[in-house]
Amino acid sequence: MPIEVIDTKAFGHETKKRTVVLDTNRFHAWVHYYTPGQMDEMHCHNQDQTFQVIEGELTMNFPDGGSAVLTPGMMCTITGGSFYQLLNSGDEPLIMIGTRSGATKDTLKVEHGTGRIITETVFTTVKR
């Protein structure tokens, strides 16, 4: 179907994981779901992307020690090659929409510090 309507919040609570909802040669989009305290590794991608928070609180950490907190209704834009780490810093599930230029098959994920290509995301949970 060329057009699909998704209730992002309901979809995130139903799937409880990162789920690609659109994947073409030019663009892909997904719904992210993180439990409280869950975070991924410091990394970058080879494509430009955006994140928009639907529910919960997202803290983006950066290699220089800086961070940004996003709450529902906020979005960030990230140019390809920019390193970041995502953390659900709230007490509730975090649901957000991610979009990226290019197809999923053309996306590279690079670990900060080593330059290693990451093929599988390893989540950790921060004790609070």
Short mmCIF file of N, CA and C in Angstrom, two decimals:
data_model
loop_
_atom_site.label_atom_id
_atom_site.label_comp_id
_atom_site.label_asym_id
_atom_site.label_seq_id
_atom_site.Cartn_x
_atom_site.Cartn_y
_atom_site.Cartn_z
N MET A 1 0.85 -1.17 0.00
CA MET A 1 0.00 0.00 0.00
C MET A 1 0.90 1.24 0.00
N PRO A 2 0.69 2.18 -0.89
CA PRO A 2 1.55 3.35 -0.96
C PRO A 2 1.39 4.32 0.21
N ILE A 3 0.25 4.28 0.89
CA ILE A 3 0.02 5.14 2.05
C ILE A 3 -0.46 4.27 3.20
N GLU A 4 0.16 4.48 4.36
CA GLU A 4 -0.25 3.73 5.56
C GLU A 4 -0.32 4.71 6.72
N VAL A 5 -1.37 4.65 7.50
CA VAL A 5 -1.54 5.48 8.68
C VAL A 5 -1.22 4.64 9.89
N ILE A 6 -0.35 5.16 10.77
CA ILE A 6 0.09 4.42 11.95
C ILE A 6 -0.16 5.25 13.20
N ASP A 7 -0.80 4.67 14.19
CA ASP A 7 -0.92 5.28 15.51
C ASP A 7 0.40 4.96 16.22
N THR A 8 1.34 5.88 16.17
CA THR A 8 2.70 5.62 16.62
C THR A 8 2.77 5.17 18.07
N LYS A 9 2.04 5.83 18.94
CA LYS A 9 2.08 5.48 20.36
C LYS A 9 1.55 4.06 20.58
N ALA A 10 0.41 3.74 20.00
CA ALA A 10 -0.16 2.40 20.16
C ALA A 10 0.76 1.35 19.54
N PHE A 11 1.31 1.65 18.36
CA PHE A 11 2.21 0.73 17.67
C PHE A 11 3.46 0.44 18.52
N GLY A 12 4.04 1.49 19.10
CA GLY A 12 5.21 1.31 19.95
C GLY A 12 4.93 0.44 21.16
N HIS A 13 3.80 0.68 21.82
CA HIS A 13 3.44 -0.13 23.00
C HIS A 13 3.13 -1.57 22.61
N GLU A 14 2.62 -1.77 21.40
CA GLU A 14 2.31 -3.12 20.94
C GLU A 14 3.57 -3.91 20.57
N THR A 15 4.48 -3.29 19.84
CA THR A 15 5.66 -4.02 19.35
C THR A 15 6.79 -4.08 20.37
N LYS A 16 6.95 -3.02 21.18
CA LYS A 16 7.98 -2.94 22.22
C LYS A 16 9.39 -3.20 21.69
N LYS A 17 9.69 -2.72 20.47
CA LYS A 17 11.03 -2.87 19.89
C LYS A 17 11.16 -1.89 18.73
N ARG A 18 12.38 -1.78 18.18
CA ARG A 18 12.60 -0.96 16.99
C ARG A 18 11.99 -1.71 15.81
N THR A 19 11.05 -1.05 15.11
CA THR A 19 10.36 -1.68 14.01
C THR A 19 10.36 -0.76 12.79
N VAL A 20 10.93 -1.22 11.70
CA VAL A 20 10.93 -0.46 10.45
C VAL A 20 9.51 -0.47 9.90
N VAL A 21 9.01 0.73 9.55
CA VAL A 21 7.65 0.84 9.02
C VAL A 21 7.64 1.26 7.55
N LEU A 22 8.78 1.71 7.03
CA LEU A 22 8.91 2.07 5.62
C LEU A 22 10.36 1.90 5.22
N ASP A 23 10.61 1.26 4.08
CA ASP A 23 11.98 1.06 3.61
C ASP A 23 11.99 1.08 2.09
N THR A 24 12.44 2.21 1.51
CA THR A 24 12.57 2.33 0.06
C THR A 24 14.04 2.58 -0.27
N ASN A 25 14.37 2.68 -1.53
CA ASN A 25 15.76 2.96 -1.92
C ASN A 25 16.22 4.35 -1.50
N ARG A 26 15.28 5.27 -1.25
CA ARG A 26 15.63 6.65 -0.94
C ARG A 26 15.46 7.04 0.52
N PHE A 27 14.74 6.22 1.31
CA PHE A 27 14.32 6.68 2.64
C PHE A 27 13.84 5.49 3.46
N HIS A 28 14.07 5.54 4.78
CA HIS A 28 13.40 4.57 5.64
C HIS A 28 13.02 5.22 6.96
N ALA A 29 11.99 4.64 7.60
CA ALA A 29 11.45 5.16 8.84
C ALA A 29 11.15 4.00 9.77
N TRP A 30 11.22 4.26 11.07
CA TRP A 30 10.97 3.21 12.05
C TRP A 30 10.39 3.82 13.32
N VAL A 31 9.83 2.97 14.15
CA VAL A 31 9.36 3.36 15.47
C VAL A 31 10.29 2.71 16.48
N HIS A 32 10.82 3.54 17.37
CA HIS A 32 11.72 3.08 18.44
C HIS A 32 10.93 2.88 19.72
N TYR A 33 11.32 1.90 20.52
CA TYR A 33 10.74 1.69 21.85
C TYR A 33 11.89 1.35 22.80
N TYR A 34 12.09 2.15 23.83
CA TYR A 34 13.12 1.91 24.84
C TYR A 34 12.45 1.84 26.21
N THR A 35 12.86 0.89 27.02
CA THR A 35 12.38 0.81 28.40
C THR A 35 13.15 1.83 29.24
N PRO A 36 12.64 2.21 30.42
CA PRO A 36 13.35 3.17 31.26
C PRO A 36 14.80 2.71 31.55
N GLY A 37 15.73 3.62 31.35
CA GLY A 37 17.15 3.32 31.59
C GLY A 37 17.86 2.64 30.43
N GLN A 38 17.13 2.21 29.41
CA GLN A 38 17.76 1.50 28.29
C GLN A 38 18.52 2.48 27.41
N MET A 39 19.74 2.07 26.98
CA MET A 39 20.53 2.92 26.09
C MET A 39 21.31 2.05 25.13
N ASP A 40 21.72 2.67 24.02
CA ASP A 40 22.54 1.97 23.04
C ASP A 40 23.97 2.49 23.12
N GLU A 41 24.82 2.01 22.24
CA GLU A 41 26.22 2.42 22.24
C GLU A 41 26.41 3.77 21.55
N MET A 42 27.54 4.43 21.82
CA MET A 42 27.88 5.67 21.12
C MET A 42 28.22 5.27 19.68
N HIS A 43 27.53 5.89 18.71
CA HIS A 43 27.69 5.49 17.32
C HIS A 43 27.28 6.61 16.37
N CYS A 44 27.51 6.39 15.08
CA CYS A 44 27.01 7.28 14.04
C CYS A 44 26.55 6.43 12.87
N HIS A 45 25.88 7.07 11.93
CA HIS A 45 25.44 6.42 10.70
C HIS A 45 25.97 7.21 9.51
N ASN A 46 25.98 6.60 8.36
CA ASN A 46 26.46 7.24 7.14
C ASN A 46 25.39 8.06 6.43
N GLN A 47 24.21 8.16 7.03
CA GLN A 47 23.10 8.87 6.40
C GLN A 47 22.52 9.91 7.37
N ASP A 48 21.92 10.96 6.82
CA ASP A 48 21.24 11.96 7.64
C ASP A 48 19.99 11.34 8.24
N GLN A 49 19.60 11.82 9.43
CA GLN A 49 18.42 11.24 10.08
C GLN A 49 17.75 12.24 11.01
N THR A 50 16.55 11.89 11.44
CA THR A 50 15.82 12.66 12.44
C THR A 50 15.23 11.71 13.47
N PHE A 51 14.98 12.23 14.67
CA PHE A 51 14.23 11.54 15.71
C PHE A 51 13.17 12.50 16.21
N GLN A 52 11.96 11.98 16.43
CA GLN A 52 10.91 12.78 17.03
C GLN A 52 10.32 11.99 18.19
N VAL A 53 10.33 12.59 19.37
CA VAL A 53 9.83 11.93 20.58
C VAL A 53 8.31 12.03 20.60
N ILE A 54 7.67 10.88 20.77
CA ILE A 54 6.21 10.80 20.86
C ILE A 54 5.78 10.69 22.31
N GLU A 55 6.50 9.88 23.09
CA GLU A 55 6.17 9.66 24.49
C GLU A 55 7.45 9.37 25.26
N GLY A 56 7.57 9.89 26.46
CA GLY A 56 8.73 9.63 27.29
C GLY A 56 9.78 10.73 27.20
N GLU A 57 11.00 10.39 27.66
CA GLU A 57 12.09 11.35 27.69
C GLU A 57 13.35 10.73 27.11
N LEU A 58 13.93 11.39 26.13
CA LEU A 58 15.14 10.92 25.47
C LEU A 58 16.29 11.84 25.84
N THR A 59 17.39 11.26 26.30
CA THR A 59 18.62 12.01 26.46
C THR A 59 19.59 11.52 25.39
N MET A 60 20.06 12.46 24.59
CA MET A 60 21.09 12.16 23.59
C MET A 60 22.42 12.58 24.19
N ASN A 61 23.36 11.65 24.29
CA ASN A 61 24.70 11.95 24.78
C ASN A 61 25.65 12.05 23.60
N PHE A 62 26.66 12.92 23.74
CA PHE A 62 27.62 13.17 22.67
C PHE A 62 29.04 12.90 23.15
N PRO A 63 29.96 12.59 22.25
CA PRO A 63 31.33 12.23 22.64
C PRO A 63 32.06 13.29 23.46
N ASP A 64 31.70 14.56 23.30
CA ASP A 64 32.39 15.63 24.05
C ASP A 64 31.87 15.78 25.47
N GLY A 65 30.93 14.89 25.88
CA GLY A 65 30.35 14.95 27.22
C GLY A 65 29.06 15.75 27.28
N GLY A 66 28.70 16.41 26.21
CA GLY A 66 27.46 17.16 26.17
C GLY A 66 26.26 16.24 26.01
N SER A 67 25.08 16.80 26.23
CA SER A 67 23.85 16.03 26.06
C SER A 67 22.71 16.97 25.73
N ALA A 68 21.62 16.40 25.25
CA ALA A 68 20.39 17.13 24.96
C ALA A 68 19.22 16.27 25.41
N VAL A 69 18.25 16.87 26.05
CA VAL A 69 17.06 16.16 26.50
C VAL A 69 15.89 16.55 25.61
N LEU A 70 15.21 15.52 25.08
CA LEU A 70 14.05 15.74 24.24
C LEU A 70 12.83 15.14 24.91
N THR A 71 11.72 15.85 24.86
CA THR A 71 10.45 15.41 25.43
C THR A 71 9.41 15.40 24.30
N PRO A 72 8.21 14.87 24.56
CA PRO A 72 7.22 14.75 23.50
C PRO A 72 7.01 16.05 22.72
N GLY A 73 6.98 15.90 21.40
CA GLY A 73 6.81 17.03 20.51
C GLY A 73 8.12 17.60 20.01
N MET A 74 9.25 17.18 20.60
CA MET A 74 10.55 17.68 20.17
C MET A 74 11.19 16.71 19.19
N MET A 75 12.03 17.26 18.30
CA MET A 75 12.76 16.42 17.36
C MET A 75 14.18 16.92 17.25
N CYS A 76 15.05 16.05 16.74
CA CYS A 76 16.42 16.44 16.46
C CYS A 76 16.77 16.01 15.05
N THR A 77 17.71 16.72 14.46
CA THR A 77 18.23 16.36 13.15
C THR A 77 19.70 16.01 13.34
N ILE A 78 20.15 15.00 12.61
CA ILE A 78 21.52 14.50 12.77
C ILE A 78 22.12 14.31 11.38
N THR A 79 23.23 14.96 11.11
CA THR A 79 23.88 14.75 9.82
C THR A 79 24.70 13.46 9.89
N GLY A 80 24.78 12.78 8.76
CA GLY A 80 25.55 11.54 8.70
C GLY A 80 26.97 11.77 9.21
N GLY A 81 27.48 10.82 10.00
CA GLY A 81 28.83 10.92 10.55
C GLY A 81 28.90 11.57 11.92
N SER A 82 27.76 12.05 12.46
CA SER A 82 27.73 12.67 13.79
C SER A 82 27.46 11.60 14.84
N PHE A 83 28.32 11.52 15.85
CA PHE A 83 28.20 10.49 16.88
C PHE A 83 27.24 10.91 17.99
N TYR A 84 26.49 9.92 18.49
CA TYR A 84 25.54 10.13 19.57
C TYR A 84 25.21 8.80 20.24
N GLN A 85 24.56 8.90 21.40
CA GLN A 85 24.06 7.73 22.12
C GLN A 85 22.66 8.07 22.62
N LEU A 86 21.73 7.12 22.50
CA LEU A 86 20.36 7.34 22.94
C LEU A 86 20.12 6.67 24.29
N LEU A 87 19.46 7.40 25.20
CA LEU A 87 19.14 6.89 26.53
C LEU A 87 17.72 7.28 26.88
N ASN A 88 16.93 6.30 27.33
CA ASN A 88 15.62 6.62 27.89
C ASN A 88 15.87 7.07 29.32
N SER A 89 15.87 8.39 29.52
CA SER A 89 16.18 8.95 30.84
C SER A 89 14.94 9.18 31.68
N GLY A 90 13.79 8.76 31.20
CA GLY A 90 12.55 8.94 31.94
C GLY A 90 12.15 7.69 32.72
N ASP A 91 11.02 7.78 33.40
CA ASP A 91 10.50 6.67 34.20
C ASP A 91 9.48 5.83 33.45
N GLU A 92 9.14 6.22 32.24
CA GLU A 92 8.15 5.52 31.41
C GLU A 92 8.82 5.06 30.11
N PRO A 93 8.16 4.21 29.35
CA PRO A 93 8.72 3.83 28.04
C PRO A 93 8.93 5.06 27.16
N LEU A 94 9.94 4.99 26.32
CA LEU A 94 10.24 6.02 25.34
C LEU A 94 9.80 5.51 23.98
N ILE A 95 8.95 6.29 23.30
CA ILE A 95 8.53 5.95 21.95
C ILE A 95 8.88 7.13 21.07
N MET A 96 9.58 6.85 19.97
CA MET A 96 9.93 7.91 19.04
C MET A 96 9.94 7.38 17.62
N ILE A 97 9.87 8.32 16.69
CA ILE A 97 9.94 8.00 15.27
C ILE A 97 11.33 8.38 14.79
N GLY A 98 11.94 7.50 14.02
CA GLY A 98 13.22 7.80 13.39
C GLY A 98 13.06 7.74 11.89
N THR A 99 13.76 8.63 11.18
CA THR A 99 13.78 8.60 9.72
C THR A 99 15.23 8.74 9.27
N ARG A 100 15.54 8.15 8.14
CA ARG A 100 16.91 8.23 7.63
C ARG A 100 16.90 8.23 6.11
N SER A 101 17.78 9.04 5.53
CA SER A 101 17.93 9.06 4.08
C SER A 101 18.55 7.74 3.62
N GLY A 102 18.08 7.23 2.51
CA GLY A 102 18.61 5.96 2.00
C GLY A 102 17.87 4.76 2.52
N ALA A 103 18.18 3.61 1.93
CA ALA A 103 17.55 2.34 2.30
C ALA A 103 18.25 1.74 3.51
N THR A 104 17.53 0.89 4.24
CA THR A 104 18.11 0.18 5.38
C THR A 104 19.35 -0.60 4.95
N LYS A 105 19.30 -1.24 3.78
CA LYS A 105 20.42 -2.07 3.32
C LYS A 105 21.69 -1.27 3.07
N ASP A 106 21.56 0.04 2.88
CA ASP A 106 22.71 0.91 2.62
C ASP A 106 23.21 1.63 3.87
N THR A 107 22.58 1.37 5.01
CA THR A 107 22.93 2.05 6.25
C THR A 107 24.10 1.36 6.94
N LEU A 108 25.09 2.16 7.30
CA LEU A 108 26.19 1.68 8.12
C LEU A 108 26.07 2.29 9.51
N LYS A 109 26.40 1.51 10.52
CA LYS A 109 26.43 1.98 11.90
C LYS A 109 27.86 1.80 12.38
N VAL A 110 28.49 2.89 12.83
CA VAL A 110 29.90 2.89 13.18
C VAL A 110 30.07 3.19 14.67
N GLU A 111 30.83 2.37 15.35
CA GLU A 111 31.10 2.54 16.78
C GLU A 111 32.09 3.67 17.01
N HIS A 112 31.79 4.52 17.96
CA HIS A 112 32.68 5.63 18.30
C HIS A 112 33.96 5.08 18.94
N GLY A 113 35.08 5.65 18.59
CA GLY A 113 36.36 5.27 19.20
C GLY A 113 37.09 4.17 18.49
N THR A 114 36.36 3.20 17.93
CA THR A 114 37.02 2.08 17.26
C THR A 114 36.85 2.12 15.74
N GLY A 115 35.78 2.76 15.28
CA GLY A 115 35.48 2.78 13.85
C GLY A 115 34.91 1.46 13.36
N ARG A 116 34.65 0.54 14.29
CA ARG A 116 34.11 -0.78 13.94
C ARG A 116 32.69 -0.63 13.41
N ILE A 117 32.38 -1.37 12.34
CA ILE A 117 31.02 -1.41 11.82
C ILE A 117 30.20 -2.30 12.75
N ILE A 118 29.12 -1.75 13.29
CA ILE A 118 28.25 -2.47 14.22
C ILE A 118 27.16 -3.16 13.41
N THR A 119 27.03 -4.45 13.60
CA THR A 119 25.99 -5.20 12.88
C THR A 119 24.82 -5.56 13.78
N GLU A 120 25.00 -5.42 15.08
CA GLU A 120 23.94 -5.75 16.02
C GLU A 120 23.98 -4.76 17.17
N THR A 121 22.84 -4.14 17.48
CA THR A 121 22.79 -3.18 18.58
C THR A 121 22.80 -3.91 19.90
N VAL A 122 23.65 -3.43 20.80
CA VAL A 122 23.72 -3.99 22.14
C VAL A 122 23.16 -2.93 23.10
N PHE A 123 22.03 -3.23 23.71
CA PHE A 123 21.43 -2.30 24.67
C PHE A 123 21.92 -2.63 26.06
N THR A 124 22.12 -1.59 26.85
CA THR A 124 22.39 -1.76 28.26
C THR A 124 21.33 -0.97 29.01
N THR A 125 21.20 -1.23 30.29
CA THR A 125 20.25 -0.50 31.10
C THR A 125 21.00 0.16 32.24
N VAL A 126 20.75 1.45 32.42
CA VAL A 126 21.38 2.22 33.46
C VAL A 126 20.63 1.99 34.77
N LYS A 127 21.36 1.68 35.82
CA LYS A 127 20.73 1.55 37.15
C LYS A 127 20.36 2.94 37.64
N ARG A 128 19.14 3.07 38.19
CA ARG A 128 18.68 4.38 38.63
C ARG A 128 18.25 4.35 40.06
#
